[in-house]
Amino acid sequence: MNIGVENAAPRPAPRAGAPAPPAPGGPPSMSSSVWQRLRSVLLMLCSFGLTGLVLANAYYQRQQFYPSVVYITKSNPSMAVIYVQSFVFVILFGKLVRKIFFGQLRAAEVERLVESFWYVFTETGLTFTMFRDDISPNFVVFFTILVFLKIFHWLTEDRVDYMEQSPNITVLFHIRMVSLMIILASVDIQLIAYAYTSTVSKGPSVQLVFAFEYAILLTILTTTAIKYVLHVIDLYGENPWEDKAVFMLYTEVVIGFIKSLLYMIFVFILVRTHTFPVFAFRPMYQTLKSFKRAFNGVLLSRRAIHVMNTCYPNATPEELANTDNVCIICREEMNTNTITKKLPCNHIFHKSCLRSWFQRQQTCPTCRLEVLEAPGQNRTNPAGVNNNNNNNNNANSGNNNNNQGAQQQPRPGQFPMFDPNMFMQGRLPFPMPPFPGVNNVGGQPGRPGAAAPPRPTTTQPSASATTTTGPPGAASMTPPPFFPMPPFFGAPFGVPPPLPPVNFAGLTDDELRAMEGQERQNVEARVRCLRNIQILLDAAVMEMQQYSSVAARLQPGVPSFPTTSTATQSSTTTTSATQSTTSTVSSSSGSVSNVTTSTSSTTYSLLGARPRVVAPNPSLEKEAEAVIAKMDAKTSHERKQEDPAIDPERVLSTLQDELLSSPSTSSASPARNIDSRPSRNEEQDEIRRRRLALFEQQAQKENAEESKKSN
Amino acid sequence: MASTALRRLMAEFKQLSENPPEGLMAGPISDENYFEWEAAITGPQDTVFEDGVFIARLTFPQDYPLNPPKMKFMSKIFHPNIYADGRVCISILHAPGDDPMGYEQSSERWSPVQSVEKVLLSVMSMLAEPNTESPANVDAAKMWRENREDFKKIAHKHVRMTLEEDPPSESRNT
């Protein structure tokens, strides 16, 4: 019954019979091993001696075979001895089988056997109490066979797991395992069939329990066989098999599900026919627990794979060459043959290693940076991390050029059903507003979708960060360029600026018509137009905040980047500049949030206003300041009172006057000395100029409107 | 190809045998199983454990290095951070997320960056400087704080024991 499990602790005779399998790597200290061996041999001899005595006694008393047998079966002490003897035979047979199929048992295997055996022992006791009416020698024999088979199922499972641990797996091992699995499977099936026929012919009895137990054993054996096949494939493959862990996980989930289902059915049937099976409670609980764990594992694993595919770029060969080239998880070299991933903290790992780690911990293994976060939580991160995530989002699209788009394509066997873009969309908690400038590059009148974003102020920066084509992510490792770069290409640091759309399409005729006239709705349309300007300013402020966070992260040693294009103009803005604009916009944000559906179209066509680079002019600065102050006053006034008595017309006209009186600044972009580092003042100038240019653009629109009116 | 864990353990063993750190020795108990190691740690100089050679058993999980190994001293040792049965309680051997009491920062705990060598070095420094704030062996911690002389006596006794008896590894491998 309990083959090979007897070495853990001294146990009462006669069960503590068999000798302990010695610890792997050599026999333990001689004295204890010899004593244990001796003890078991002695006990066995005792049993044999007693049996001999009983037999001799019976034969002496009855002189004939049949009467002796009858005598023994009638006498209780004799039967006890015979039972013990048969027990010893079972143990001996078990040891023989173990020797044939397993050789020596390892310490861990013995430990597990002992542990599981005691559980089975108590559960068997519980079963006996439930079926106490059925107890017969037959019943005991069946249970002995069950426990016997169970032990070998456990051993097979352990041995197959051990395949992963041992560097040298012999042919003998495979022969043993395959033949044992076949034998166990056929025995299981036989016994299930027997239990089935018995239940069908004689009605529900204890055979139900057996049928169920063997069904469970069969699922365990199936798992073992699948694992064995997976291990064999891995063992004899040329390269490490990266997806093996995923397959194992799925096997566990499927088998866990089948087992849970079996337990449910079993409990249901037993409750119907007998009573609640207490003995099935513990294994059922454990099965459900492990099923839940496996299921969670699959979820985490899928999430990890998904995040890696979408968020983190593959490391380029140059990046690999720059580091020491060894994956810290498996301590093996990373080369271009394997897929490697770079985390936001610039640590590089094998993709498969990272995946299995992310299944357990969602941190960078090296620096423990929290890298796998729920999409919505990114905003709470420190600026650096947040920006890095954005960077990697965009870098994905950029990197495809460098890496032959390898990382975007799901590899075979790795959840091709996942759409890599799903995550990108998931990052944005609200719908992305359309950008007319981007969508209508051809210069058609901006006709953006009617759906208004619920909160345009916050949407814009993030939306633009994802919609605009960012700089290639690889650029973050290359030295900053010192020559003129075309716009959209050379921003050498992480965050791509939320660019204003390329092409300004202007207001449509309908919109212009709406603003004509002196009616109240016309005035309102004009006010809305002004509000749109505020939204534009908000976007600009967000953009600048983004830049300032980038600037704060830059190392002092890294040179600032030349400002040549609209893309990089305000990139090196300072915090003071940002603060000044923040004050402006914060006062207007209240009204901005009121923008309704009808105005969204104007909003985005206004957003299309293309800022132009203008020559530095201190007087212009003052102009801009004045305009901003006006805006401030106006908006705060507006917010305070909803009274229609306010004359927006007047505000509008003064604004227009202000704007028109400023000299024309829409000159072409001046050729600047690229190498000279822009000073602080110049940076601020840039921002102001840009802002002013937007106003000017708007003013021109108003102008056109005026002229139309007069016509 | 063998499994990731096995390949990494082999690599670590190779590295450890090529440049063994001072005062440390470690390796698999048998060639058959790389997931059971035995390590010999010498007591750090100028501490109560000086000159002792303590034998410990390292058991690696199947998914090493994603989960930490378990470490247990086979030699008798009296130390605030070692349970009476020899199990070592040190933060580097705890998987992050294991500590419900929040005693340890996650940065001190196991990650795949750690290795057998780092674990053994940490244990060595733990021998030199016990952490009595969350002791595994409360008696030892109390004695260490309140009665250093008695602690020294017990430690010396155990050091002598490690030197007198054959290291378990030798008797096992012969």
Short mmCIF file of N, CA and C in Angstrom, two decimals, chain B residues 41-151:
data_model
loop_
_atom_site.label_atom_id
_atom_site.label_comp_id
_atom_site.label_asym_id
_atom_site.label_seq_id
_atom_site.Cartn_x
_atom_site.Cartn_y
_atom_site.Cartn_z
N ILE B 41 29.61 28.14 3.96
CA ILE B 41 29.83 29.55 4.26
C ILE B 41 30.75 29.64 5.46
N THR B 42 31.86 30.34 5.30
CA THR B 42 32.73 30.51 6.46
C THR B 42 32.25 31.71 7.26
N GLY B 43 32.35 31.59 8.56
CA GLY B 43 31.94 32.70 9.42
C GLY B 43 32.82 33.91 9.15
N PRO B 44 32.23 35.09 9.04
CA PRO B 44 33.02 36.28 8.73
C PRO B 44 34.05 36.56 9.82
N GLN B 45 35.16 37.18 9.39
CA GLN B 45 36.22 37.53 10.31
C GLN B 45 35.70 38.50 11.37
N ASP B 46 36.29 38.43 12.53
CA ASP B 46 36.01 39.35 13.64
C ASP B 46 34.54 39.31 14.06
N THR B 47 33.91 38.18 13.89
CA THR B 47 32.57 38.02 14.43
C THR B 47 32.56 36.77 15.29
N VAL B 48 31.45 36.55 15.96
CA VAL B 48 31.39 35.38 16.84
C VAL B 48 31.45 34.09 16.05
N PHE B 49 31.13 34.17 14.76
CA PHE B 49 31.12 32.94 13.95
C PHE B 49 32.43 32.73 13.22
N GLU B 50 33.44 33.50 13.56
CA GLU B 50 34.73 33.44 12.89
C GLU B 50 35.25 32.00 12.85
N ASP B 51 35.80 31.63 11.72
CA ASP B 51 36.46 30.33 11.50
C ASP B 51 35.48 29.17 11.33
N GLY B 52 34.22 29.37 11.63
CA GLY B 52 33.28 28.26 11.45
C GLY B 52 32.99 28.04 9.96
N VAL B 53 32.76 26.79 9.58
CA VAL B 53 32.35 26.51 8.20
C VAL B 53 30.95 25.91 8.27
N PHE B 54 29.98 26.70 7.87
CA PHE B 54 28.59 26.28 8.03
C PHE B 54 28.07 25.75 6.70
N ILE B 55 27.44 24.62 6.80
CA ILE B 55 26.92 23.98 5.59
C ILE B 55 25.43 24.28 5.48
N ALA B 56 25.03 24.66 4.30
CA ALA B 56 23.61 24.97 4.09
C ALA B 56 23.14 24.28 2.83
N ARG B 57 21.84 24.06 2.77
CA ARG B 57 21.22 23.41 1.62
C ARG B 57 20.34 24.42 0.91
N LEU B 58 20.53 24.52 -0.39
CA LEU B 58 19.71 25.44 -1.18
C LEU B 58 18.79 24.62 -2.07
N THR B 59 17.51 24.93 -2.04
CA THR B 59 16.54 24.23 -2.88
C THR B 59 15.93 25.24 -3.83
N PHE B 60 16.06 24.96 -5.12
CA PHE B 60 15.58 25.92 -6.10
C PHE B 60 14.21 25.51 -6.62
N PRO B 61 13.34 26.48 -6.86
CA PRO B 61 12.03 26.14 -7.42
C PRO B 61 12.15 25.87 -8.92
N GLN B 62 11.10 25.28 -9.45
CA GLN B 62 11.09 24.96 -10.89
C GLN B 62 11.23 26.21 -11.74
N ASP B 63 10.67 27.32 -11.24
CA ASP B 63 10.67 28.52 -12.07
C ASP B 63 11.77 29.49 -11.66
N TYR B 64 12.80 28.97 -11.01
CA TYR B 64 13.96 29.81 -10.77
C TYR B 64 14.40 30.38 -12.10
N PRO B 65 14.83 31.62 -12.19
CA PRO B 65 15.06 32.63 -11.17
C PRO B 65 13.87 33.55 -10.91
N LEU B 66 12.69 33.14 -11.32
CA LEU B 66 11.55 34.02 -11.08
C LEU B 66 11.11 33.97 -9.62
N ASN B 67 11.40 32.85 -8.98
CA ASN B 67 11.13 32.74 -7.56
C ASN B 67 12.42 32.39 -6.83
N PRO B 68 12.52 32.80 -5.59
CA PRO B 68 13.79 32.62 -4.87
C PRO B 68 14.00 31.17 -4.44
N PRO B 69 15.24 30.78 -4.23
CA PRO B 69 15.49 29.46 -3.65
C PRO B 69 15.18 29.48 -2.16
N LYS B 70 15.11 28.29 -1.57
CA LYS B 70 14.98 28.19 -0.11
C LYS B 70 16.34 27.79 0.44
N MET B 71 16.64 28.29 1.60
CA MET B 71 17.95 27.99 2.17
C MET B 71 17.78 27.49 3.58
N LYS B 72 18.53 26.45 3.89
CA LYS B 72 18.42 25.85 5.22
C LYS B 72 19.81 25.41 5.67
N PHE B 73 20.17 25.81 6.85
CA PHE B 73 21.48 25.40 7.37
C PHE B 73 21.40 23.97 7.89
N MET B 74 22.35 23.16 7.45
CA MET B 74 22.41 21.80 7.95
C MET B 74 23.25 21.76 9.21
N SER B 75 24.23 22.63 9.27
CA SER B 75 25.02 22.72 10.49
C SER B 75 24.20 23.43 11.56
N LYS B 76 24.48 23.11 12.78
CA LYS B 76 23.76 23.77 13.87
C LYS B 76 24.27 25.20 13.97
N ILE B 77 23.36 26.12 14.04
CA ILE B 77 23.78 27.51 14.13
C ILE B 77 22.74 28.28 14.93
N PHE B 78 23.22 29.13 15.80
CA PHE B 78 22.35 29.91 16.69
C PHE B 78 22.45 31.36 16.25
N HIS B 79 21.38 31.85 15.67
CA HIS B 79 21.45 33.17 15.07
C HIS B 79 20.04 33.77 15.06
N PRO B 80 19.92 35.08 15.30
CA PRO B 80 18.57 35.67 15.37
C PRO B 80 17.76 35.50 14.09
N ASN B 81 18.41 35.40 12.94
CA ASN B 81 17.64 35.35 11.69
C ASN B 81 17.58 33.95 11.09
N ILE B 82 17.97 32.96 11.89
CA ILE B 82 17.89 31.58 11.41
C ILE B 82 17.02 30.80 12.38
N TYR B 83 15.99 30.16 11.81
CA TYR B 83 15.09 29.38 12.65
C TYR B 83 15.85 28.24 13.30
N ALA B 84 15.26 27.70 14.35
CA ALA B 84 15.93 26.64 15.08
C ALA B 84 16.19 25.43 14.18
N ASP B 85 15.34 25.24 13.16
CA ASP B 85 15.56 24.08 12.29
C ASP B 85 16.53 24.40 11.15
N GLY B 86 17.08 25.60 11.13
CA GLY B 86 18.09 25.93 10.14
C GLY B 86 17.62 26.79 8.99
N ARG B 87 16.31 26.98 8.86
CA ARG B 87 15.81 27.79 7.75
C ARG B 87 16.25 29.24 7.91
N VAL B 88 16.66 29.83 6.82
CA VAL B 88 17.19 31.19 6.85
C VAL B 88 16.07 32.17 6.55
N CYS B 89 15.96 33.19 7.36
CA CYS B 89 14.95 34.22 7.13
C CYS B 89 15.67 35.49 6.76
N ILE B 90 15.71 35.77 5.47
CA ILE B 90 16.40 36.97 5.02
C ILE B 90 15.61 37.53 3.84
N SER B 91 15.57 38.85 3.78
CA SER B 91 14.63 39.47 2.83
C SER B 91 14.97 39.11 1.39
N ILE B 92 16.22 38.89 1.08
CA ILE B 92 16.59 38.61 -0.31
C ILE B 92 15.99 37.29 -0.77
N LEU B 93 15.62 36.44 0.17
CA LEU B 93 15.03 35.14 -0.20
C LEU B 93 13.50 35.18 -0.22
N HIS B 94 12.94 36.35 -0.03
CA HIS B 94 11.48 36.46 -0.04
C HIS B 94 11.02 37.04 -1.35
N ALA B 95 10.06 36.39 -1.95
CA ALA B 95 9.51 36.93 -3.19
C ALA B 95 8.75 38.20 -2.85
N PRO B 96 8.85 39.21 -3.70
CA PRO B 96 8.10 40.43 -3.43
C PRO B 96 6.62 40.12 -3.34
N GLY B 97 5.96 40.78 -2.43
CA GLY B 97 4.54 40.52 -2.25
C GLY B 97 4.27 39.45 -1.22
N ASP B 98 5.34 38.89 -0.68
CA ASP B 98 5.17 37.84 0.33
C ASP B 98 4.98 38.39 1.73
N ASP B 99 5.34 39.62 1.91
CA ASP B 99 5.46 40.14 3.26
C ASP B 99 4.22 40.93 3.62
N PRO B 100 3.27 40.29 4.28
CA PRO B 100 2.03 41.00 4.58
C PRO B 100 2.23 42.06 5.66
N MET B 101 3.26 41.93 6.47
CA MET B 101 3.45 42.86 7.56
C MET B 101 4.15 44.14 7.09
N GLY B 102 4.72 44.11 5.92
CA GLY B 102 5.36 45.31 5.41
C GLY B 102 6.65 45.65 6.11
N TYR B 103 7.33 44.64 6.66
CA TYR B 103 8.61 44.90 7.30
C TYR B 103 9.68 45.28 6.29
N GLU B 104 9.60 44.61 5.14
CA GLU B 104 10.70 44.76 4.20
C GLU B 104 10.25 45.58 3.01
N GLN B 105 11.18 46.34 2.49
CA GLN B 105 10.88 47.04 1.25
C GLN B 105 11.04 46.06 0.11
N SER B 106 10.26 46.32 -0.94
CA SER B 106 10.32 45.37 -2.04
C SER B 106 11.69 45.41 -2.71
N SER B 107 12.40 46.50 -2.54
CA SER B 107 13.70 46.60 -3.20
C SER B 107 14.71 45.64 -2.59
N GLU B 108 14.45 45.18 -1.35
CA GLU B 108 15.41 44.27 -0.74
C GLU B 108 15.14 42.83 -1.14
N ARG B 109 14.02 42.60 -1.78
CA ARG B 109 13.61 41.21 -1.91
C ARG B 109 14.06 40.59 -3.21
N TRP B 110 13.59 39.38 -3.41
CA TRP B 110 14.07 38.61 -4.54
C TRP B 110 13.65 39.23 -5.86
N SER B 111 14.57 39.18 -6.80
CA SER B 111 14.24 39.46 -8.20
C SER B 111 15.22 38.66 -9.03
N PRO B 112 14.95 38.47 -10.29
CA PRO B 112 15.85 37.63 -11.09
C PRO B 112 17.27 38.17 -11.18
N VAL B 113 17.44 39.43 -10.78
CA VAL B 113 18.79 39.99 -10.80
C VAL B 113 19.68 39.31 -9.76
N GLN B 114 19.06 38.85 -8.69
CA GLN B 114 19.84 38.21 -7.63
C GLN B 114 20.36 36.88 -8.12
N SER B 115 21.31 36.35 -7.37
CA SER B 115 21.89 35.07 -7.78
C SER B 115 22.31 34.32 -6.53
N VAL B 116 22.75 33.10 -6.73
CA VAL B 116 23.19 32.29 -5.59
C VAL B 116 24.31 33.03 -4.86
N GLU B 117 25.22 33.58 -5.66
CA GLU B 117 26.35 34.26 -5.05
C GLU B 117 25.89 35.41 -4.17
N LYS B 118 24.96 36.19 -4.69
CA LYS B 118 24.50 37.35 -3.91
C LYS B 118 23.76 36.90 -2.66
N VAL B 119 22.99 35.83 -2.80
CA VAL B 119 22.28 35.32 -1.64
C VAL B 119 23.27 34.91 -0.57
N LEU B 120 24.30 34.17 -0.99
CA LEU B 120 25.26 33.67 0.00
C LEU B 120 26.03 34.83 0.63
N LEU B 121 26.35 35.82 -0.17
CA LEU B 121 27.05 36.98 0.40
C LEU B 121 26.16 37.71 1.40
N SER B 122 24.87 37.80 1.07
CA SER B 122 23.95 38.44 2.01
C SER B 122 23.85 37.66 3.31
N VAL B 123 23.82 36.33 3.16
CA VAL B 123 23.74 35.52 4.37
C VAL B 123 25.00 35.70 5.20
N MET B 124 26.12 35.81 4.51
CA MET B 124 27.38 36.01 5.21
C MET B 124 27.37 37.32 6.01
N SER B 125 26.86 38.35 5.37
CA SER B 125 26.82 39.63 6.09
C SER B 125 25.76 39.61 7.17
N MET B 126 24.74 38.77 6.95
CA MET B 126 23.74 38.61 7.99
C MET B 126 24.34 37.92 9.22
N LEU B 127 25.27 36.99 8.97
CA LEU B 127 25.94 36.35 10.09
C LEU B 127 26.72 37.39 10.89
N ALA B 128 27.33 38.33 10.16
CA ALA B 128 28.12 39.35 10.84
C ALA B 128 27.22 40.33 11.58
N GLU B 129 26.12 40.70 10.95
CA GLU B 129 25.26 41.71 11.55
C GLU B 129 23.83 41.20 11.60
N PRO B 130 23.44 40.54 12.65
CA PRO B 130 22.06 40.04 12.74
C PRO B 130 21.07 41.20 12.76
N ASN B 131 19.92 40.93 12.20
CA ASN B 131 18.84 41.91 12.24
C ASN B 131 17.87 41.46 13.31
N THR B 132 17.87 42.17 14.43
CA THR B 132 17.05 41.71 15.56
C THR B 132 15.66 42.33 15.54
N GLU B 133 15.34 43.05 14.48
CA GLU B 133 14.03 43.71 14.47
C GLU B 133 12.90 42.75 14.14
N SER B 134 13.16 41.83 13.22
CA SER B 134 12.14 40.82 12.94
C SER B 134 12.82 39.45 12.99
N PRO B 135 13.09 39.00 14.21
CA PRO B 135 13.90 37.79 14.33
C PRO B 135 13.13 36.52 14.00
N ALA B 136 13.86 35.55 13.48
CA ALA B 136 13.29 34.23 13.26
C ALA B 136 13.44 33.40 14.53
N ASN B 137 14.55 33.60 15.19
CA ASN B 137 14.81 32.88 16.44
C ASN B 137 14.80 33.92 17.57
N VAL B 138 13.67 33.99 18.25
CA VAL B 138 13.48 35.06 19.23
C VAL B 138 14.48 34.93 20.38
N ASP B 139 14.75 33.70 20.79
CA ASP B 139 15.70 33.50 21.88
C ASP B 139 17.06 34.06 21.51
N ALA B 140 17.47 33.74 20.29
CA ALA B 140 18.78 34.20 19.84
C ALA B 140 18.81 35.72 19.77
N ALA B 141 17.71 36.31 19.30
CA ALA B 141 17.67 37.77 19.19
C ALA B 141 17.75 38.41 20.57
N LYS B 142 17.02 37.81 21.51
CA LYS B 142 17.02 38.36 22.86
C LYS B 142 18.42 38.26 23.47
N MET B 143 19.02 37.11 23.28
CA MET B 143 20.35 36.91 23.85
C MET B 143 21.36 37.84 23.17
N TRP B 144 21.21 38.00 21.89
CA TRP B 144 22.13 38.88 21.16
C TRP B 144 22.04 40.31 21.71
N ARG B 145 20.84 40.74 22.01
CA ARG B 145 20.67 42.10 22.50
C ARG B 145 21.10 42.24 23.95
N GLU B 146 20.73 41.23 24.76
CA GLU B 146 20.86 41.45 26.20
C GLU B 146 22.04 40.75 26.83
N ASN B 147 22.49 39.69 26.23
CA ASN B 147 23.51 38.89 26.88
C ASN B 147 24.52 38.40 25.84
N ARG B 148 25.30 39.34 25.34
CA ARG B 148 26.18 39.04 24.23
C ARG B 148 27.20 37.95 24.58
N GLU B 149 27.59 37.89 25.86
CA GLU B 149 28.63 36.92 26.24
C GLU B 149 28.12 35.49 26.08
N ASP B 150 26.89 35.27 26.56
CA ASP B 150 26.32 33.93 26.41
C ASP B 150 26.16 33.57 24.94
N PHE B 151 25.74 34.56 24.17
CA PHE B 151 25.57 34.32 22.73
C PHE B 151 26.89 33.87 22.13
#
